[in-house]
Amino acid sequence: MGGRRPRPATARPDVVQCPEPDLPFGRAVVPGRRPAWRSEMRVVVDYDRCEGNGRCALAAPEVFMVREDQAVVLIERPGEELRAKVERAVRVCPRQAISIVDEG
Amino acid sequence: MTSSPLTLTDINLIDPDVFGAGPPHAQWKLLRQQAPVFWHEGVEGLFPGFWNITKYEDIVTISRDPLTFISSKGITIGTNPDNPSPAAGLGKMLITSDPPRHVRLRRLVNKGFTPRAVAAFEPHIRRITTDILDAVSPKGRCDFVTEVAAILPLAVICGMMGVPQPDWPKMFELTNRVLGATDPEYQTQVAADGADRPRVVEATLMQGYMEMFQYFMRMLAERRRERRDDLVSVLVEADIDGEKLTDEEILYFCYLLILAGNETTRNAIAGGLLALFEHPDQRERLQKHPELLPTAVEEILRWTSPVLHMTRTATRDVEIRGVTIKAGQKVALWYPSANRDEDVFPEPDTFDVGRTPNDHLAFGIGEHFCLGAGFARLELRVMFEELLRRFPDIEPDGPVERLRSNFIGGIKHLPVRFTPGG
């Protein structure tokens, strides 16, 4: 997407909860408390939505694999160096099943 | 195309004849550049006007918000939400329902479409492909669409649903009527003149729809007497939170599965072969390096994008690129346009069998992401594996004939020849 993809509302340190209408299914980045000096992300898969398409495993093989029709999160809290890949997985998941929870 | 440059006043994304001449990439390109959110008038008395969405990013944004942009008011530009045809099945099918109901309906069948379920079908799909190619091999020529490309997806979806082989030609005919109702080849009446066309289209559509319902009604009764290992039996037994599906819901489900399973992969297979014909360098590359097939399949999907559009209806006023879509207005998501978006795909008009990454939207994205995507990918891969191995010299043997439809980017006929006995 030429680096111009719509970035879902990223966490602002003062925002604890995102208003629901903006995130119909809680996909994408859910803002949580995040200290300004450091960010830590947690990868969450919604198994009600995941259909094991495996696009995440192609986008971020370090973090995801597909086993028995479902995505398996290999690293629940990947380091910042993997953020771009994980965000790509969030974006390409055809079922919008992956989200990143930013935690302090 | 005439030599005078295309302008916004020339935009016509309704007339089936436009699409009969091939996908209107020049129009989509112009819209992407000059008016990515563009209002198109409807046709008085038939269907309302709609917004055309042609940028990748906007299609993704809309698809990811299925409560603001709903499907239950119609998924094609030709659907009139105020007076819908029963053949449009508004609110009654997976594809025309919204969350949360959509999620529950989808869960009834999605186990049959997961990568593992699909992978188990590979030997079956290869056997069907082999049979299809065996049948045309001695002749050395055939209509690639009706004798090859159409048969594989038809056999797969009919097999899954439990439709016996003698009835496959009937299913082929009926799906053509429903999704090709705007094409004279499939119309059941002859239009006296152009003015009479809408009625002929509606009659063809209704005829296909009703015959299909009658067919599945009989099948439903049979499965209730005796269950079998097929999707119709699954639907008969299914319940959502303790409630069984009604007969109407099951019938619409069957109708959707047979239409979607039939008309899309057919056109990706035929369009893929056509793309290889038109790009001999890429064809040679693929034949020399068959390991490129997985990326070639994705590129074929991007290139052909057989589903031309889906529409959504806004449930509230929403702004896209500074344009206000009013509540109740329709947006048409043109997938082939997204798949040639210059902001996403480097050299979008180049057919590149090794293209990576290739996050095309041929299957849509989000809530309504194509349930059968795994089958389509597998059918395409197996078909091209076998086809290029057995008929390496396959070439065109006459002009291609395209479907007159603004919904399905279809190929009706593609005569080919090859060395017999392959």
Coordinates of C-alpha atoms in Angstrom, one line a residue:
Chain A
M1 CA 0.0 0.0 0.0
G2 CA 2.9 2.2 -0.8
G3 CA 3.4 2.9 2.9
R4 CA 0.2 5.0 3.0
R5 CA -2.1 2.5 4.5
P6 CA -4.6 3.7 6.9
R7 CA -3.0 3.3 10.3
P8 CA -5.7 2.5 12.8
A9 CA -5.8 5.0 15.6
T10 CA -2.6 4.3 17.4
A11 CA -2.3 4.5 21.1
R12 CA -2.2 7.8 22.8
P13 CA -0.8 7.4 26.2
D14 CA -3.8 9.1 27.8
V15 CA -6.4 7.0 26.0
V16 CA -7.3 3.9 27.8
Q17 CA -10.3 2.7 25.8
C18 CA -11.2 3.2 22.2
P19 CA -14.8 4.2 21.5
E20 CA -16.5 1.2 20.1
P21 CA -18.0 2.6 16.9
D22 CA -14.5 3.3 15.5
L23 CA -13.5 -0.3 15.8
P24 CA -16.5 -2.4 14.9
F25 CA -14.9 -5.7 15.8
G26 CA -11.9 -4.6 17.9
R27 CA -9.6 -5.5 15.0
A28 CA -6.5 -3.5 14.4
V29 CA -4.7 -1.7 17.1
V30 CA -6.5 -1.3 20.4
P31 CA -5.1 1.6 22.3
G32 CA -4.2 0.8 25.8
R33 CA -1.9 2.4 28.4
R34 CA 1.4 2.9 26.9
P35 CA 4.3 4.8 28.4
A36 CA 5.8 7.3 25.9
W37 CA 9.3 6.0 26.3
R38 CA 8.6 2.4 25.3
S39 CA 6.0 0.3 23.6
E40 CA 5.2 -3.3 24.1
M41 CA 2.7 -5.1 22.0
R42 CA 0.7 -8.2 22.5
V43 CA -0.7 -10.1 19.6
V44 CA -4.2 -11.3 19.9
V45 CA -6.1 -13.7 17.5
D46 CA -9.9 -13.8 17.6
Y47 CA -10.6 -17.4 17.0
D48 CA -14.3 -16.8 16.3
R49 CA -13.1 -15.1 13.1
C50 CA -9.8 -16.9 12.2
E51 CA -10.4 -19.4 9.4
G52 CA -6.7 -20.4 9.0
N53 CA -6.1 -18.6 5.8
G54 CA -2.5 -18.4 6.8
R55 CA -1.7 -15.0 5.4
C56 CA -0.3 -14.0 8.8
A57 CA 2.2 -16.8 8.7
L58 CA 3.5 -15.5 5.3
A59 CA 3.6 -11.9 6.6
A60 CA 5.3 -12.6 9.9
P61 CA 6.6 -16.2 10.0
E62 CA 8.4 -15.5 13.2
V63 CA 5.2 -14.7 15.0
F64 CA 2.5 -16.9 13.4
M65 CA 2.0 -20.4 12.1
V66 CA -1.1 -22.2 11.0
R67 CA -1.9 -25.5 12.6
E68 CA -5.1 -27.5 12.4
D69 CA -7.0 -24.7 10.6
Q70 CA -6.1 -22.0 13.0
A71 CA -3.4 -19.4 13.4
V72 CA -1.1 -20.2 16.3
V73 CA 0.7 -17.3 17.9
L74 CA 4.3 -18.3 18.4
I75 CA 5.4 -15.1 20.1
E76 CA 2.7 -13.4 22.0
R77 CA 4.8 -10.4 22.8
P78 CA 7.1 -9.9 19.9
G79 CA 9.8 -7.2 20.0
E80 CA 9.5 -3.9 18.4
E81 CA 11.8 -5.1 15.5
L82 CA 8.9 -7.3 14.4
R83 CA 6.2 -4.6 14.6
A84 CA 6.2 -3.8 10.9
K85 CA 5.7 -7.5 10.1
V86 CA 3.0 -8.0 12.7
E87 CA 1.2 -4.9 11.4
R88 CA 1.4 -6.3 8.0
A89 CA -0.2 -9.5 9.2
V90 CA -3.0 -7.5 10.8
R91 CA -3.5 -5.7 7.6
V92 CA -3.5 -8.7 5.2
C93 CA -5.6 -11.0 7.4
P94 CA -8.6 -11.5 5.2
R95 CA -10.8 -12.1 8.2
Q96 CA -9.6 -9.2 10.4
A97 CA -8.9 -11.7 13.1
I98 CA -5.6 -10.3 14.4
S99 CA -5.1 -7.4 16.7
I100 CA -2.2 -5.8 18.4
V101 CA -2.8 -4.7 21.9
D102 CA -0.3 -2.0 23.0
E103 CA 0.5 -2.4 26.6
G104 CA 2.8 -0.6 28.9
Chain B
M1 CA -11.3 3.1 -27.2
T2 CA -11.4 6.1 -29.4
S3 CA -8.3 8.3 -29.8
S4 CA -9.8 11.2 -28.0
P5 CA -8.8 11.1 -24.3
L6 CA -11.4 9.7 -21.9
T7 CA -13.0 12.2 -19.5
L8 CA -15.2 11.9 -16.5
T9 CA -18.3 12.6 -18.7
D10 CA -17.5 9.3 -20.6
I11 CA -17.7 7.2 -17.5
N12 CA -20.2 4.4 -17.9
L13 CA -19.9 1.5 -15.5
I14 CA -23.5 0.2 -16.0
D15 CA -23.9 -0.8 -19.6
P16 CA -23.1 -4.5 -20.0
D17 CA -21.8 -3.8 -23.5
V18 CA -18.9 -1.9 -21.9
F19 CA -17.9 -5.0 -20.1
G20 CA -18.5 -7.2 -23.0
A21 CA -15.6 -5.5 -24.7
G22 CA -13.3 -6.4 -21.7
P23 CA -12.7 -4.9 -18.3
P24 CA -12.9 -1.1 -18.5
H25 CA -9.4 -0.4 -17.0
A26 CA -9.1 2.9 -18.7
Q27 CA -12.2 4.2 -17.0
W28 CA -11.1 2.9 -13.6
K29 CA -7.7 4.4 -14.0
L30 CA -9.2 7.8 -14.8
L31 CA -11.4 7.5 -11.7
R32 CA -8.5 6.6 -9.5
Q33 CA -6.6 9.6 -10.8
Q34 CA -9.4 12.2 -10.9
A35 CA -12.4 11.1 -8.9
P36 CA -11.7 8.1 -6.6
V37 CA -15.2 8.6 -5.1
F38 CA -17.4 9.2 -8.1
W39 CA -21.1 9.5 -8.3
H40 CA -22.8 7.5 -11.1
E41 CA -26.4 8.0 -12.0
G42 CA -28.6 5.0 -11.9
V43 CA -31.3 4.0 -14.4
E44 CA -34.7 5.5 -13.9
G45 CA -37.2 2.9 -12.7
L46 CA -34.5 0.2 -12.4
F47 CA -31.9 1.0 -9.8
P48 CA -30.6 4.1 -8.0
G49 CA -27.3 5.9 -8.5
F50 CA -24.2 4.9 -6.6
W51 CA -20.7 5.9 -5.6
N52 CA -17.8 4.3 -7.4
I53 CA -14.9 3.4 -5.1
T54 CA -11.8 2.6 -7.1
K55 CA -8.8 3.0 -4.7
Y56 CA -7.4 0.0 -2.9
E57 CA -7.2 1.8 0.4
D58 CA -10.8 2.9 0.3
I59 CA -12.1 -0.5 -0.6
V60 CA -10.2 -2.0 2.3
T61 CA -11.5 0.7 4.7
I62 CA -15.1 0.1 3.6
S63 CA -14.8 -3.7 3.7
R64 CA -13.5 -3.6 7.2
D65 CA -16.5 -1.7 8.5
P66 CA -19.4 -4.0 7.8
L67 CA -21.8 -2.2 10.2
T68 CA -21.4 1.2 8.5
F69 CA -21.4 -0.4 5.1
I70 CA -23.9 -3.1 5.0
S71 CA -24.6 -5.9 2.5
S72 CA -28.2 -6.6 3.3
K73 CA -29.5 -3.8 1.0
G74 CA -28.0 -5.4 -2.0
I75 CA -24.5 -6.4 -3.3
T76 CA -24.8 -5.4 -7.0
I77 CA -25.3 -2.0 -8.6
G78 CA -28.3 -3.5 -10.5
T79 CA -30.2 -4.3 -7.3
N80 CA -33.1 -2.0 -6.4
P81 CA -33.3 -1.9 -2.6
D82 CA -36.8 -0.5 -2.8
N83 CA -38.1 -3.2 -5.1
P84 CA -35.7 -6.1 -4.9
S85 CA -36.0 -9.2 -7.0
P86 CA -36.3 -12.4 -4.9
A87 CA -33.3 -13.6 -6.9
A88 CA -31.2 -11.0 -5.1
G89 CA -32.0 -12.6 -1.8
L90 CA -31.6 -9.5 0.3
G91 CA -30.8 -10.4 3.9
K92 CA -31.3 -14.1 3.2
M93 CA -27.9 -15.3 2.2
L94 CA -24.5 -15.3 3.8
I95 CA -23.3 -12.8 1.2
T96 CA -26.3 -10.5 1.8
S97 CA -26.4 -10.6 5.5
D98 CA -24.7 -8.4 8.1
P99 CA -23.0 -9.1 11.4
P100 CA -23.8 -10.5 13.9
R101 CA -26.0 -12.9 11.9
H102 CA -23.5 -13.2 9.1
V103 CA -20.9 -14.5 11.6
R104 CA -23.3 -17.2 12.9
L105 CA -24.3 -18.3 9.4
R106 CA -20.7 -18.4 8.2
R107 CA -19.7 -20.6 11.1
L108 CA -22.2 -23.2 10.0
V109 CA -20.1 -24.0 6.9
N110 CA -16.6 -22.5 7.2
K111 CA -15.1 -25.7 8.6
G112 CA -15.6 -27.1 5.2
F113 CA -13.5 -24.4 3.6
T114 CA -10.5 -24.2 5.9
P115 CA -7.0 -24.8 4.4
R116 CA -6.9 -28.3 5.9
A117 CA -10.3 -29.2 4.5
V118 CA -9.3 -27.7 1.1
A119 CA -6.0 -29.5 1.1
A120 CA -7.7 -32.8 1.6
F121 CA -9.5 -32.2 -1.8
E122 CA -6.3 -32.0 -3.8
P123 CA -6.2 -35.6 -5.0
H124 CA -9.9 -35.3 -5.9
I125 CA -9.4 -32.0 -7.8
R126 CA -6.4 -33.5 -9.6
R127 CA -8.5 -36.5 -10.6
I128 CA -11.3 -34.3 -12.0
T129 CA -8.7 -32.2 -13.8
T130 CA -7.1 -35.2 -15.4
D131 CA -10.5 -36.5 -16.5
I132 CA -11.4 -33.1 -18.1
L133 CA -8.1 -32.9 -19.9
D134 CA -8.3 -36.6 -21.0
A135 CA -11.7 -35.8 -22.6
V136 CA -10.3 -33.0 -24.8
S137 CA -6.8 -34.3 -25.4
P138 CA -7.5 -36.5 -28.5
K139 CA -9.3 -33.7 -30.2
G140 CA -6.4 -31.3 -30.2
R141 CA -8.8 -28.4 -29.9
C142 CA -11.7 -27.3 -27.7
D143 CA -13.6 -24.4 -26.3
F144 CA -11.5 -23.9 -23.2
V145 CA -14.3 -22.3 -21.2
T146 CA -17.2 -24.7 -21.7
E147 CA -15.1 -27.9 -21.9
V148 CA -12.3 -27.2 -19.4
A149 CA -12.5 -24.0 -17.2
A150 CA -16.1 -24.3 -16.4
I151 CA -16.1 -28.0 -15.6
L152 CA -13.6 -28.1 -12.8
P153 CA -15.3 -25.7 -10.4
L154 CA -18.7 -27.1 -11.4
A155 CA -17.6 -30.6 -10.5
V156 CA -16.0 -29.5 -7.2
I157 CA -18.9 -27.5 -5.9
C158 CA -21.5 -29.9 -7.2
G159 CA -19.6 -32.8 -5.6
M160 CA -19.4 -31.0 -2.2
M161 CA -23.1 -30.2 -2.3
G162 CA -24.1 -33.7 -3.4
V163 CA -25.5 -32.8 -6.8
P164 CA -25.1 -35.9 -9.0
Q165 CA -23.1 -35.8 -12.2
P166 CA -26.0 -36.1 -14.6
D167 CA -27.3 -32.8 -13.2
W168 CA -24.1 -30.8 -13.6
P169 CA -25.0 -29.5 -17.1
K170 CA -28.3 -28.2 -15.7
M171 CA -26.5 -26.4 -12.9
F172 CA -24.1 -24.9 -15.5
E173 CA -27.1 -23.6 -17.5
L174 CA -29.0 -22.2 -14.5
T175 CA -26.0 -20.4 -13.0
N176 CA -25.3 -18.9 -16.4
R177 CA -28.9 -17.6 -16.5
V178 CA -28.7 -16.1 -13.0
L179 CA -25.3 -14.4 -13.4
G180 CA -25.3 -14.0 -17.1
A181 CA -28.9 -12.7 -17.4
T182 CA -27.7 -9.5 -19.1
D183 CA -26.0 -11.6 -21.9
P184 CA -28.2 -12.5 -24.9
E185 CA -26.5 -15.9 -25.1
Y186 CA -28.2 -17.0 -21.8
Q187 CA -31.4 -15.2 -22.1
T188 CA -34.5 -17.3 -22.2
Q189 CA -36.5 -14.8 -24.3
V190 CA -35.5 -12.7 -27.3
A191 CA -35.6 -9.0 -26.8
A192 CA -37.7 -7.4 -29.4
D193 CA -35.7 -4.2 -29.1
G194 CA -33.3 -2.6 -26.7
A195 CA -36.2 -1.0 -24.7
D196 CA -37.4 -4.4 -23.8
R197 CA -34.1 -5.6 -22.4
P198 CA -34.7 -5.1 -18.6
R199 CA -37.8 -7.3 -18.8
V200 CA -35.9 -10.0 -20.6
V201 CA -33.1 -9.8 -18.1
E202 CA -35.5 -10.1 -15.2
A203 CA -37.3 -13.0 -16.8
T204 CA -34.0 -14.9 -17.4
L205 CA -32.9 -14.3 -13.9
M206 CA -36.2 -15.4 -12.3
Q207 CA -36.3 -18.4 -14.5
G208 CA -32.8 -19.5 -13.4
Y209 CA -33.6 -18.7 -9.8
M210 CA -36.9 -20.6 -9.6
E211 CA -35.6 -23.7 -11.3
M212 CA -32.6 -23.8 -9.0
F213 CA -34.9 -23.4 -6.0
Q214 CA -37.2 -26.2 -7.2
Y215 CA -34.1 -28.4 -7.8
F216 CA -32.8 -27.9 -4.3
M217 CA -36.2 -28.2 -2.7
R218 CA -36.3 -31.8 -4.0
M219 CA -32.8 -32.4 -2.8
L220 CA -33.7 -31.0 0.6
A221 CA -36.6 -33.5 1.0
E222 CA -34.3 -36.3 0.0
R223 CA -31.7 -35.4 2.5
R224 CA -34.3 -35.1 5.3
R225 CA -35.3 -38.7 4.5
E226 CA -31.7 -39.9 4.3
R227 CA -28.6 -37.8 5.3
R228 CA -25.5 -38.0 3.2
D229 CA -22.0 -36.7 3.5
D230 CA -22.6 -33.4 1.7
L231 CA -23.1 -29.7 2.4
V232 CA -26.9 -29.9 1.9
S233 CA -27.1 -32.4 4.7
V234 CA -24.9 -30.2 6.9
L235 CA -27.4 -27.3 6.3
V236 CA -30.4 -29.5 7.0
E237 CA -28.9 -30.5 10.3
A238 CA -27.4 -27.1 11.2
D239 CA -28.8 -24.9 13.9
I240 CA -27.9 -21.5 15.1
D241 CA -28.3 -21.1 18.9
G242 CA -30.7 -24.0 18.9
E243 CA -32.7 -22.8 16.0
K244 CA -32.8 -24.8 12.7
L245 CA -32.4 -23.0 9.4
T246 CA -35.7 -22.5 7.6
D247 CA -36.2 -24.1 4.3
E248 CA -35.9 -20.7 2.7
E249 CA -32.6 -20.1 4.4
I250 CA -31.2 -23.5 3.3
L251 CA -32.4 -22.9 -0.3
Y252 CA -30.8 -19.5 -0.5
F253 CA -27.6 -21.0 1.0
C254 CA -27.5 -23.7 -1.8
Y255 CA -28.3 -21.0 -4.4
L256 CA -25.3 -18.9 -3.2
L257 CA -22.9 -21.8 -3.0
I258 CA -23.7 -23.1 -6.5
L259 CA -23.5 -19.6 -8.0
A260 CA -20.3 -18.5 -6.2
G261 CA -18.6 -21.9 -6.6
N262 CA -19.3 -21.9 -10.3
E263 CA -19.0 -18.6 -12.0
T264 CA -15.9 -17.2 -10.4
T265 CA -13.1 -19.8 -10.6
R266 CA -14.2 -20.6 -14.2
N267 CA -13.4 -17.0 -15.2
A268 CA -10.1 -17.0 -13.3
I269 CA -9.0 -20.1 -15.1
A270 CA -10.1 -18.9 -18.5
G271 CA -8.8 -15.4 -17.9
G272 CA -5.5 -16.8 -16.6
L273 CA -4.9 -18.8 -19.7
L274 CA -5.8 -15.7 -21.8
A275 CA -3.3 -13.6 -19.8
L276 CA -0.6 -16.2 -20.5
F277 CA -1.5 -16.1 -24.2
E278 CA -1.2 -12.3 -24.1
H279 CA 2.1 -12.3 -22.3
P280 CA 4.3 -15.0 -24.0
D281 CA 7.4 -14.0 -22.0
Q282 CA 5.6 -14.6 -18.7
R283 CA 4.2 -17.9 -20.1
E284 CA 7.7 -19.0 -21.1
R285 CA 9.0 -18.1 -17.7
L286 CA 6.3 -20.1 -15.9
Q287 CA 6.8 -23.1 -18.2
K288 CA 10.5 -23.0 -17.5
H289 CA 10.0 -22.5 -13.8
P290 CA 6.8 -24.3 -12.7
E291 CA 7.8 -23.6 -9.1
L292 CA 6.5 -20.1 -9.8
L293 CA 2.9 -21.4 -10.0
P294 CA 1.9 -20.2 -6.5
T295 CA 2.8 -16.6 -7.3
A296 CA 1.5 -17.0 -10.8
V297 CA -1.9 -18.1 -9.4
E298 CA -2.0 -14.9 -7.2
E299 CA -1.1 -12.8 -10.2
I300 CA -3.8 -14.4 -12.3
L301 CA -6.3 -13.6 -9.5
R302 CA -5.1 -10.0 -9.4
W303 CA -5.1 -9.7 -13.1
T304 CA -8.5 -11.3 -13.8
S305 CA -10.4 -10.3 -10.6
P306 CA -13.5 -12.1 -11.8
V307 CA -15.9 -10.5 -9.4
L308 CA -16.0 -6.9 -10.8
H309 CA -17.8 -5.3 -7.9
M310 CA -19.8 -5.7 -4.7
T311 CA -21.9 -2.9 -3.4
R312 CA -22.5 -1.8 0.2
T313 CA -25.0 0.6 1.6
A314 CA -24.0 3.3 4.1
T315 CA -26.0 3.2 7.4
R316 CA -24.9 6.7 8.3
D317 CA -23.3 9.7 6.6
V318 CA -19.6 8.9 6.1
E319 CA -16.8 10.9 4.6
I320 CA -14.3 9.3 2.2
R321 CA -11.6 11.5 0.7
G322 CA -13.6 14.6 1.5
V323 CA -16.8 13.3 -0.2
T324 CA -19.8 12.6 1.9
I325 CA -21.6 9.3 1.4
K326 CA -25.1 9.9 2.7
A327 CA -26.9 7.3 4.8
G328 CA -28.8 5.0 2.5
Q329 CA -26.5 5.5 -0.5
K330 CA -24.7 2.7 -2.2
V331 CA -21.0 2.3 -2.8
A332 CA -19.7 0.1 -5.6
L333 CA -16.3 -1.5 -4.7
W334 CA -14.5 -2.1 -8.0
Y335 CA -12.0 -4.9 -7.2
P336 CA -10.2 -5.0 -10.6
S337 CA -9.5 -1.3 -10.1
A338 CA -8.0 -1.8 -6.6
N339 CA -5.9 -4.6 -8.1
R340 CA -4.3 -2.1 -10.5
D341 CA -3.9 0.7 -8.0
E342 CA -0.6 2.5 -8.7
D343 CA -0.2 3.3 -5.0
V344 CA -0.2 -0.4 -4.0
F345 CA 1.2 -2.4 -6.9
P346 CA 4.4 -1.3 -8.6
E347 CA 3.8 -1.4 -12.4
P348 CA 0.2 -2.5 -11.9
D349 CA -0.4 -3.0 -15.6
T350 CA 2.4 -5.5 -15.9
F351 CA 1.5 -9.2 -15.7
D352 CA 4.3 -10.7 -13.6
V353 CA 4.0 -14.3 -12.6
G354 CA 6.6 -13.8 -9.9
R355 CA 5.0 -10.8 -8.3
T356 CA 5.7 -10.5 -4.5
P357 CA 4.1 -9.2 -2.4
N358 CA 0.7 -9.5 -4.0
D359 CA -2.1 -8.6 -1.6
H360 CA -4.8 -8.4 -4.2
L361 CA -8.4 -8.0 -3.4
A362 CA -9.8 -10.5 -5.9
F363 CA -11.5 -12.3 -2.9
G364 CA -12.5 -9.1 -1.1
I365 CA -11.4 -8.6 2.5
G366 CA -12.9 -8.6 5.9
E367 CA -16.3 -9.8 7.0
H368 CA -17.3 -11.2 3.6
F369 CA -13.9 -12.4 2.5
C370 CA -14.6 -15.1 -0.1
L371 CA -15.4 -18.4 1.7
G372 CA -14.2 -20.4 -1.2
A373 CA -10.8 -18.7 -1.7
G374 CA -8.9 -21.8 -0.7
F375 CA -10.7 -23.9 -3.3
A376 CA -10.3 -21.3 -6.0
R377 CA -6.5 -21.1 -5.4
L378 CA -6.2 -24.9 -5.3
E379 CA -8.3 -25.4 -8.5
L380 CA -6.2 -22.8 -10.3
R381 CA -2.9 -24.3 -9.2
V382 CA -3.8 -27.9 -10.1
M383 CA -5.4 -26.8 -13.4
F384 CA -2.4 -24.8 -14.6
E385 CA 0.0 -27.5 -13.4
E386 CA -1.7 -30.2 -15.4
L387 CA -2.6 -28.0 -18.4
L388 CA 0.9 -26.6 -19.0
R389 CA 2.5 -30.0 -18.4
R390 CA 0.2 -31.9 -20.8
F391 CA -0.5 -29.2 -23.4
P392 CA 2.7 -27.1 -23.4
D393 CA 1.9 -25.7 -26.9
I394 CA -1.7 -24.7 -26.2
E395 CA -2.6 -21.6 -28.2
P396 CA -5.6 -19.5 -29.2
D397 CA -7.7 -20.9 -32.0
G398 CA -10.3 -18.1 -32.5
P399 CA -11.5 -14.9 -30.8
V400 CA -12.4 -14.8 -27.1
E401 CA -16.0 -14.0 -26.3
R402 CA -16.7 -12.1 -23.1
L403 CA -19.8 -12.0 -20.9
R404 CA -22.0 -8.9 -21.1
S405 CA -22.2 -8.2 -17.4
N406 CA -21.2 -5.4 -15.0
F407 CA -20.9 -7.9 -12.1
I408 CA -18.9 -10.9 -13.3
G409 CA -15.9 -10.4 -15.5
G410 CA -16.6 -13.5 -17.5
I411 CA -15.3 -15.3 -20.5
K412 CA -17.9 -17.3 -22.4
H413 CA -15.8 -18.9 -25.1
L414 CA -12.1 -19.3 -25.7
P415 CA -11.2 -21.6 -28.6
V416 CA -7.8 -23.2 -28.2
R417 CA -5.7 -25.8 -30.0
F418 CA -2.8 -28.0 -28.9
T419 CA -1.0 -31.2 -30.0
P420 CA -3.5 -34.0 -29.5
G421 CA -2.7 -36.8 -27.1
G422 CA -1.0 -34.7 -24.4

